[in-house]
Short mmCIF file of C-alpha atoms and ligand atoms in Angstrom, two decimals:
data_model
loop_
_atom_site.label_atom_id
_atom_site.label_comp_id
_atom_site.label_asym_id
_atom_site.label_seq_id
_atom_site.Cartn_x
_atom_site.Cartn_y
_atom_site.Cartn_z
CA UNK C 25 180.84 -6.91 266.76
CA UNK C 26 179.38 -3.42 267.21
CA UNK C 27 175.60 -3.68 266.86
CA UNK C 28 174.17 -0.48 265.37
CA UNK C 29 170.79 -1.95 264.39
CA UNK C 30 168.75 -1.52 267.57
CA UNK C 31 165.83 -0.04 265.60
CA UNK C 32 165.48 -3.46 263.98
CA UNK C 33 165.37 -5.31 267.28
CA UNK C 34 166.94 -5.62 270.72
CA UNK C 35 167.86 -8.61 272.90
CA UNK C 36 165.45 -9.59 275.67
CA UNK C 37 166.62 -8.09 278.96
CA UNK C 38 167.60 -10.52 281.72
CA UNK C 39 165.12 -8.90 284.16
CA UNK C 40 162.39 -9.40 281.56
CA UNK C 41 163.23 -13.09 281.15
CA UNK C 42 163.16 -13.50 284.92
CA UNK C 43 159.80 -11.73 285.19
CA UNK C 44 158.17 -13.82 282.47
CA UNK C 45 159.75 -17.18 283.34
CA UNK C 46 157.22 -18.28 286.00
CA UNK C 47 154.35 -17.78 283.55
CA UNK C 48 155.95 -20.19 281.11
CA UNK C 49 156.57 -22.81 283.78
CA UNK C 50 154.93 -23.37 287.19
CA UNK C 51 152.49 -20.42 286.88
CA UNK C 52 151.17 -21.64 283.54
CA UNK C 53 147.46 -20.94 284.15
CA UNK C 54 144.90 -19.68 281.66
CA UNK C 55 143.63 -16.29 282.90
CA UNK C 56 140.04 -17.40 282.13
CA UNK C 57 140.23 -20.43 284.45
CA UNK C 58 138.37 -20.26 287.76
CA UNK C 59 140.97 -21.83 289.95
CA UNK C 60 144.10 -20.72 291.69
CA UNK C 61 146.43 -21.11 288.71
CA UNK C 62 144.05 -19.21 286.46
CA UNK C 63 143.58 -16.48 288.99
CA UNK C 64 147.34 -16.06 289.37
CA UNK C 65 147.65 -15.71 285.59
CA UNK C 66 144.79 -13.19 285.48
CA UNK C 67 146.43 -11.18 288.27
CA UNK C 68 149.77 -11.16 286.42
CA UNK C 69 148.04 -10.03 283.24
CA UNK C 70 146.25 -7.25 285.11
CA UNK C 71 149.50 -6.14 286.73
CA UNK C 72 151.26 -6.05 283.35
CA UNK C 73 148.40 -4.02 281.89
CA UNK C 74 148.63 -1.62 284.81
CA UNK C 75 152.39 -1.19 284.25
CA UNK C 76 151.79 -0.37 280.58
CA UNK C 77 148.90 1.95 281.43
CA UNK C 78 151.14 3.85 283.86
CA UNK C 79 153.82 4.27 281.17
CA UNK C 80 151.23 5.67 278.76
CA UNK C 81 149.19 7.65 281.27
CA UNK C 82 146.19 5.58 280.13
CA UNK C 83 143.49 3.52 281.81
CA UNK C 84 144.25 -0.21 281.80
CA UNK C 85 140.96 -0.89 279.96
CA UNK C 86 142.18 1.28 277.09
CA UNK C 87 144.96 -1.21 276.28
CA UNK C 88 144.96 -4.35 274.17
CA UNK C 89 147.93 -6.71 274.14
CA UNK C 90 148.73 -7.81 270.59
CA UNK C 91 151.25 -9.99 268.79
CA UNK C 92 153.38 -6.94 268.02
CA UNK C 93 153.48 -3.53 266.41
CA UNK C 94 152.16 -4.83 263.10
CA UNK C 95 149.00 -6.23 264.66
CA UNK C 96 148.50 -3.12 266.79
CA UNK C 97 148.73 -0.94 263.65
CA UNK C 98 146.29 -3.22 261.77
CA UNK C 99 143.82 -3.20 264.66
CA UNK C 100 143.97 0.57 265.01
CA UNK C 101 143.58 1.50 261.37
CA UNK C 102 141.13 -1.18 260.22
CA UNK C 103 139.31 -1.44 263.54
CA UNK C 104 138.59 2.28 263.86
CA UNK C 105 137.88 2.84 260.14
CA UNK C 106 135.43 -0.06 259.87
CA UNK C 107 133.59 0.69 263.11
CA UNK C 108 133.23 4.40 262.43
CA UNK C 109 132.03 3.88 258.86
CA UNK C 110 129.53 1.27 260.05
CA UNK C 111 128.11 3.95 262.35
CA UNK C 112 128.28 6.70 259.72
CA UNK C 113 128.55 5.59 256.07
CA UNK C 114 129.82 9.03 254.98
CA UNK C 115 133.14 8.36 256.79
CA UNK C 116 134.76 6.80 253.77
CA UNK C 117 138.29 8.20 253.82
CA UNK C 118 141.48 7.21 255.58
CA UNK C 119 144.47 9.56 255.85
CA UNK C 120 147.98 8.24 256.37
CA UNK C 121 151.31 10.03 256.20
CA UNK C 122 153.69 9.35 253.32
CA UNK C 123 156.33 7.84 255.62
CA UNK C 124 154.34 5.14 257.41
CA UNK C 125 155.60 1.63 258.13
CA UNK C 126 154.22 -1.11 255.84
CA UNK C 127 151.93 -2.22 258.70
CA UNK C 128 149.97 1.01 258.17
CA UNK C 129 150.48 1.34 254.39
CA UNK C 130 149.24 -2.20 253.74
CA UNK C 131 146.37 -1.91 256.22
CA UNK C 132 145.24 1.24 254.40
CA UNK C 133 145.57 -0.54 251.09
CA UNK C 134 143.46 -3.40 252.41
CA UNK C 135 140.79 -0.89 253.45
CA UNK C 136 140.88 0.54 249.92
CA UNK C 137 140.86 -2.74 247.99
CA UNK C 138 138.49 -4.80 250.10
CA UNK C 139 136.32 -2.22 251.83
CA UNK C 140 136.22 0.60 249.28
CA UNK C 141 137.75 3.35 251.41
CA UNK C 142 139.52 6.23 249.73
CA UNK C 143 143.09 6.45 251.02
CA UNK C 144 144.73 9.88 251.04
CA UNK C 145 148.44 10.25 251.67
CA UNK C 146 149.62 13.28 253.63
CA UNK C 147 152.92 14.49 252.16
CA UNK C 148 156.06 15.19 254.17
CA UNK C 149 158.78 17.78 253.62
CA UNK C 150 162.39 17.00 252.70
CA UNK C 151 163.14 16.16 256.35
CA UNK C 152 160.20 13.84 256.74
CA UNK C 153 157.89 16.17 258.69
CA UNK C 154 154.14 16.45 258.19
CA UNK C 155 153.06 20.11 258.15
CA UNK C 156 150.07 20.52 260.52
CA UNK C 157 148.52 23.07 258.12
CA UNK C 158 148.73 20.66 255.20
CA UNK C 159 147.25 17.95 257.44
CA UNK C 160 144.43 20.29 258.45
CA UNK C 161 143.72 21.08 254.79
CA UNK C 162 143.54 17.42 253.90
CA UNK C 163 141.27 16.62 256.83
CA UNK C 164 138.93 19.33 255.65
CA UNK C 165 139.06 18.56 251.91
CA UNK C 166 136.22 16.61 250.35
CA UNK C 167 138.63 14.07 248.93
CA UNK C 168 139.08 15.38 245.43
CA UNK C 169 142.58 16.51 244.67
CA UNK C 170 144.26 14.84 247.66
CA UNK C 171 147.20 12.50 247.24
CA UNK C 172 146.52 8.85 246.67
CA UNK C 173 148.09 5.74 248.12
CA UNK C 174 150.42 3.62 246.02
CA UNK C 175 148.29 1.42 243.82
CA UNK C 176 145.18 3.52 244.09
CA UNK C 177 143.51 3.90 240.72
CA UNK C 178 142.96 7.38 239.38
CA UNK C 179 139.37 8.37 239.64
CA UNK C 180 138.65 5.87 242.41
CA UNK C 181 138.29 8.65 244.97
CA UNK C 182 134.88 8.56 246.58
CA UNK C 183 135.14 11.65 248.80
CA UNK C 184 133.45 11.81 252.18
CA UNK C 185 134.51 12.31 255.78
CA UNK C 186 137.66 10.91 257.36
CA UNK C 187 137.14 7.78 259.45
CA UNK C 188 140.68 7.71 260.86
CA UNK C 189 144.09 9.31 260.30
CA UNK C 190 147.47 7.81 261.10
CA UNK C 191 150.79 9.64 261.46
CA UNK C 192 153.72 7.85 263.03
CA UNK C 193 155.45 9.37 266.06
CA UNK C 194 159.02 8.68 264.92
CA UNK C 195 160.14 7.26 261.62
CA UNK C 196 161.92 3.92 261.58
CA UNK C 197 164.20 4.70 258.62
CA UNK C 198 165.33 8.27 259.21
CA UNK C 199 164.31 8.90 262.82
CA UNK C 200 162.31 12.08 262.16
CA UNK C 201 160.00 12.89 265.09
CA UNK C 202 156.64 14.44 264.24
CA UNK C 203 155.01 17.25 266.20
CA UNK C 204 152.33 14.86 267.37
CA UNK C 205 150.67 17.30 269.77
CA UNK C 206 150.15 19.82 266.97
CA UNK C 207 148.82 17.12 264.62
CA UNK C 208 146.53 15.77 267.36
CA UNK C 209 145.11 19.24 267.95
CA UNK C 210 144.37 19.57 264.23
CA UNK C 211 142.72 16.14 264.12
CA UNK C 212 140.69 16.86 267.27
CA UNK C 213 139.46 20.14 265.77
CA UNK C 214 138.30 18.21 262.70
CA UNK C 215 136.68 15.53 264.89
CA UNK C 216 138.90 12.81 263.42
CA UNK C 217 140.59 10.12 265.55
CA UNK C 218 144.37 10.21 265.12
CA UNK C 219 146.36 7.00 265.49
CA UNK C 220 150.12 7.07 265.87
CA UNK C 221 152.64 4.27 265.40
CA UNK C 222 155.00 4.77 268.35
CA UNK C 223 156.97 1.56 267.81
CA UNK C 224 160.29 3.39 267.40
CA UNK C 225 159.48 6.11 269.92
CA UNK C 226 159.03 3.78 272.89
CA UNK C 227 161.93 4.03 275.29
CA UNK C 228 163.16 7.26 273.69
CA UNK C 229 160.29 9.76 273.64
CA UNK C 230 157.48 10.54 276.12
CA UNK C 231 154.50 8.24 275.57
CA UNK C 232 151.95 10.12 277.67
CA UNK C 233 148.89 9.74 275.46
CA UNK C 234 146.99 12.62 277.07
CA UNK C 235 149.81 15.07 276.42
CA UNK C 236 150.34 13.74 272.90
CA UNK C 237 146.60 14.04 272.37
CA UNK C 238 146.36 10.92 270.20
CA UNK C 239 143.26 8.75 270.05
CA UNK C 240 145.23 5.56 269.48
CA UNK C 241 148.88 4.53 269.77
CA UNK C 242 150.77 1.34 268.86
CA UNK C 243 153.95 -0.07 270.26
CA UNK C 244 156.06 -3.20 270.07
CA UNK C 245 157.99 -5.16 272.69
CA UNK C 246 161.09 -6.20 270.80
CA UNK C 247 162.39 -2.66 270.36
CA UNK C 248 162.61 -2.20 274.15
CA UNK C 249 163.99 -5.45 275.49
CA UNK C 250 160.86 -7.65 275.46
CA UNK C 251 160.52 -10.63 273.09
CA UNK C 252 159.50 -10.41 269.45
CA UNK C 253 155.80 -11.17 269.07
CA UNK C 254 154.23 -8.90 271.67
CA UNK C 255 152.88 -5.39 271.33
CA UNK C 256 150.23 -3.06 272.56
CA UNK C 257 147.46 -0.88 271.23
CA UNK C 258 146.06 2.03 273.22
CA UNK C 259 142.65 3.29 272.11
CA UNK C 260 141.07 6.14 274.03
CA UNK C 261 137.96 5.07 275.94
CA UNK C 262 134.75 5.74 274.04
CA UNK C 263 136.36 5.40 270.59
CA UNK C 264 134.54 3.02 268.27
CA UNK C 265 136.68 0.17 266.94
CA UNK C 266 136.04 -3.30 265.65
CA UNK C 267 138.12 -6.32 266.67
CA UNK C 268 140.00 -8.09 263.87
CA UNK C 269 140.06 -11.43 265.72
CA UNK C 270 136.79 -12.92 266.92
CA UNK C 271 136.29 -15.69 269.43
CA UNK C 272 136.07 -16.01 273.18
CA UNK C 273 135.99 -12.27 273.86
CA UNK C 274 139.30 -11.89 275.71
CA UNK C 275 140.83 -8.41 276.04
CA UNK C 276 137.29 -7.01 276.60
CA UNK C 277 136.34 -8.34 273.18
CA UNK C 278 139.01 -6.34 271.33
CA UNK C 279 141.18 -9.39 270.61
CA UNK C 280 139.98 -12.90 271.21
CA UNK C 281 142.32 -15.78 271.97
CA UNK C 282 143.91 -17.03 275.17
CA UNK C 283 146.13 -14.25 276.42
CA UNK C 284 149.92 -14.58 276.16
CA UNK C 285 150.45 -13.93 279.85
CA UNK C 286 154.22 -14.39 279.85
CA UNK C 287 154.70 -11.97 276.97
CA UNK C 288 152.35 -9.41 278.50
CA UNK C 289 154.39 -9.62 281.71
CA UNK C 290 157.53 -9.21 279.60
CA UNK C 291 156.15 -6.12 277.89
CA UNK C 292 155.00 -4.56 281.16
CA UNK C 293 158.42 -5.14 282.73
CA UNK C 294 160.36 -3.90 279.70
CA UNK C 295 158.20 -0.81 279.28
CA UNK C 296 158.44 0.12 282.96
CA UNK C 297 162.24 -0.28 282.81
CA UNK C 298 162.53 1.66 279.56
CA UNK C 299 160.40 4.49 280.92
CA UNK C 300 162.38 4.85 284.13
CA UNK C 301 165.69 4.86 282.22
CA UNK C 302 164.40 7.09 279.42
CA UNK C 303 165.26 10.61 280.61
CA UNK C 304 168.94 9.84 281.21
CA UNK C 305 169.28 7.37 278.31
CA UNK C 306 167.72 9.79 275.82
CA UNK C 307 170.03 12.65 276.88
CA UNK C 308 173.18 10.54 276.85
CA UNK C 309 172.45 8.81 273.53
CA UNK C 310 171.36 12.06 271.84
CA UNK C 311 174.76 13.56 272.65
CA UNK C 312 176.57 10.47 271.33
CA UNK C 313 174.42 10.40 268.19
CA UNK C 314 175.11 14.08 267.50
CA UNK C 315 178.85 13.48 267.84
CA UNK C 316 178.62 10.49 265.48
CA UNK C 317 176.65 12.50 262.90
CA UNK C 318 179.15 15.36 263.06
CA UNK C 319 182.10 13.01 262.57
CA UNK C 320 180.51 11.15 259.67
CA UNK C 321 179.58 14.37 257.88
CA UNK C 322 183.05 15.84 258.50
CA UNK C 323 185.01 12.76 257.45
CA UNK C 324 182.88 11.72 254.47
CA UNK C 325 182.44 14.90 252.41
CA UNK C 326 179.89 13.26 250.10
CA UNK C 327 177.68 11.99 252.95
CA UNK C 328 174.14 13.39 253.18
CA UNK C 329 172.16 13.26 256.40
CA UNK C 330 168.61 11.98 255.90
CA UNK C 331 165.73 13.02 258.12
CA UNK C 332 165.53 16.06 260.34
CA UNK C 333 168.83 17.40 261.75
CA UNK C 334 167.45 17.92 265.27
CA UNK C 335 163.84 16.61 265.49
CA UNK C 336 164.99 13.02 265.42
CA UNK C 337 165.10 9.95 267.63
CA UNK C 338 168.00 10.04 270.10
CA UNK C 339 169.29 6.73 268.75
CA UNK C 340 168.95 6.97 264.96
CA UNK C 341 171.51 8.43 262.56
CA UNK C 342 170.85 7.92 258.85
CA UNK C 343 172.72 8.95 255.76
CA UNK C 344 173.01 8.51 252.02
CA UNK C 345 176.45 7.99 250.52
CA UNK C 346 176.06 8.94 246.85
CA UNK C 347 178.32 7.01 244.50
CA UNK C 348 178.15 3.82 246.61
CA UNK C 349 175.44 1.22 247.03
CA UNK C 350 173.93 0.96 250.51
CA UNK C 351 174.11 -2.84 250.39
CA UNK C 352 177.81 -2.93 249.47
CA UNK C 353 178.79 -0.49 252.23
CA UNK C 354 176.66 -2.53 254.65
CA UNK C 355 178.52 -5.72 253.71
CA UNK C 356 181.89 -3.99 253.88
CA UNK C 357 181.00 -2.66 257.34
CA UNK C 358 179.95 -6.10 258.51
CA UNK C 359 183.33 -7.43 257.36
CA UNK C 360 184.81 -4.73 259.60
CA UNK C 361 182.67 -5.74 262.58
CA UNK C 362 179.95 -3.08 262.35
CA UNK C 363 176.32 -4.12 261.92
CA UNK C 364 173.76 -1.62 260.63
CA UNK C 365 170.81 -1.53 258.25
CA UNK C 366 170.37 -0.43 254.67
CA UNK C 367 167.58 2.02 253.94
CA UNK C 368 165.90 -0.40 251.61
CA UNK C 369 165.76 -3.29 254.11
CA UNK C 370 161.99 -3.08 254.43
CA UNK C 371 161.22 -2.48 250.74
CA UNK C 372 159.74 -5.26 248.68
CA UNK C 373 162.65 -5.83 246.32
CA UNK C 374 166.35 -5.32 246.89
CA UNK C 375 166.46 -2.72 244.12
CA UNK C 376 163.42 -0.79 245.32
CA UNK C 377 164.47 2.50 246.90
CA UNK C 378 162.82 3.25 250.21
CA UNK C 379 159.30 4.72 249.92
CA UNK C 380 160.14 6.92 252.90
CA UNK C 381 163.12 8.52 251.18
CA UNK C 382 161.15 8.86 247.94
CA UNK C 383 158.39 10.68 249.83
CA UNK C 384 161.05 13.04 251.20
CA UNK C 385 162.13 13.82 247.64
CA UNK C 386 165.43 11.92 247.76
CA UNK C 387 166.39 10.97 244.23
CA UNK C 388 166.12 7.25 243.44
CA UNK C 389 169.84 6.61 242.85
CA UNK C 390 170.75 8.48 246.04
CA UNK C 391 168.06 6.66 248.05
CA UNK C 392 169.67 3.37 247.08
CA UNK C 393 172.80 4.41 248.99
CA UNK C 394 171.01 4.86 252.34
CA UNK C 395 172.24 3.38 255.61
CA UNK C 396 170.70 3.57 259.08
CA UNK C 397 172.70 3.38 262.30
CA UNK C 398 170.56 2.84 265.38
CA UNK C 399 171.83 2.52 268.92
CA UNK C 400 170.81 0.67 272.05
CA UNK C 401 170.79 2.61 275.30
CA UNK C 402 174.13 1.10 276.38
CA UNK C 403 176.03 2.32 273.32
CA UNK C 404 179.41 3.84 274.15
CA UNK C 405 181.43 6.73 272.73
CA UNK C 406 184.30 4.41 271.86
CA UNK C 407 182.00 2.09 269.89
CA UNK C 408 180.71 5.04 267.89
CA UNK C 409 184.24 6.35 267.34
CA UNK C 410 185.27 2.97 265.96
CA UNK C 411 182.12 2.83 263.83
CA UNK C 412 182.74 6.29 262.34
CA UNK C 413 186.32 5.36 261.49
CA UNK C 414 185.28 2.10 259.82
CA UNK C 415 182.40 3.80 258.00
CA UNK C 416 184.70 6.45 256.53
CA UNK C 417 187.12 3.72 255.40
CA UNK C 418 184.31 1.56 253.97
CA UNK C 419 182.76 4.41 251.98
CA UNK C 420 186.17 5.52 250.74
CA UNK C 421 186.89 1.96 249.55
CA UNK C 422 183.51 1.63 247.82
CA UNK C 423 183.96 4.98 246.07
CA UNK C 424 187.45 3.92 244.95
CA UNK C 425 186.19 0.56 243.64
CA UNK C 426 183.38 2.40 241.88
N1 PLP E 20 156.03 0.16 263.03
C1 PLP E 20 157.31 0.58 263.00
C2 PLP E 20 157.61 2.04 262.91
C3 PLP E 20 158.35 -0.34 263.08
O1 PLP E 20 159.63 0.09 263.05
C4 PLP E 20 158.03 -1.73 263.18
C5 PLP E 20 159.09 -2.75 263.21
O2 PLP E 20 160.21 -2.54 262.83
C6 PLP E 20 156.67 -2.10 263.22
C7 PLP E 20 155.71 -1.13 263.13
C8 PLP E 20 156.27 -3.52 263.32
O3 PLP E 20 156.41 -4.01 264.65
P1 PLP E 20 156.52 -5.57 264.91
O4 PLP E 20 157.87 -6.00 264.40
O5 PLP E 20 156.39 -5.73 266.39
O6 PLP E 20 155.40 -6.22 264.18
#
């Protein structure tokens, strides 16, 4: 089987299992306990936090371990919006890009439905990019006339200042990479904290938060060889944010609950490994991905690349194959030993075209033919050659069968 679905998840690396194993077995202490076992656990947690802080160029106290990317996104968006509005009631708006993951879209919708925020959606161009000038205009606007989130009722706009904005670093469906530094500069000039979902960027793009200029950044372990169920939120020191989980005050009060030491150790190990491999892995996989894209577009004349042709994740190639159905090509490819993902995998219903592709202006029937191919860092040229050959045959068969 050739696994071309690494953006969905990756296996846990052996070194990561070895690093976390002691904290599931003989070193099982609770980091809050005042005895040797507890202190060993607290030291391991601190070391893991330090590893992550080094990868992000952050201070360890700026990091909160979470249960994954979804929780990190929720904590960033809701936590910052609620805390800032509590301090200044005029901060009643939240801006999110039109291509966010459901973890951000649904968090924003929660803020709208339950807390009365106005949610404004920053449009993207046909390649999935947010224009910094459009973003600047929306940060400055009073609220009237801006886009509205799915489900927002007309006329519900309240206006007011922006409590928080969120634009993802790299898109999970089409791989488009935003110019985060430019967007951060715009947000900073407007005095608005910018959060970025970097779940897909980790291991492929630089995560240095100072250079990116973001106020907050989320990531997830299972995209980089750590287990599912662990993630991280960076929030710049001095930024107001409310915890979502209350209790014993762990994680400096940002997330109560006994810390998952083993998973934090796993994330620290995986992130350190991913960062040290990143420069060579990104270069090698970018070249392979470009070759794969060229072959697919040459051999399947009807294929349409989705996302940006060059500003994209090293490991994500995505296409629409008009005249087919994404699901049927996916199944045909699996029969041929190739595993990938259909563009609509994350949408609510099987027939719902991807909101990301819709936001990029891809027509509904075309969006339903989307497939994403995403590669792990050990992908080989021969695997991608075989995949391109099988893909061309699968699409040809589906077009023939109608
Ligand atoms: N954000 C993006 C861009 C993602 O691709 C994902 C997962 O696929 C998430 C957030 C959610 O992360 P997790 O699965 O760790 O909750």
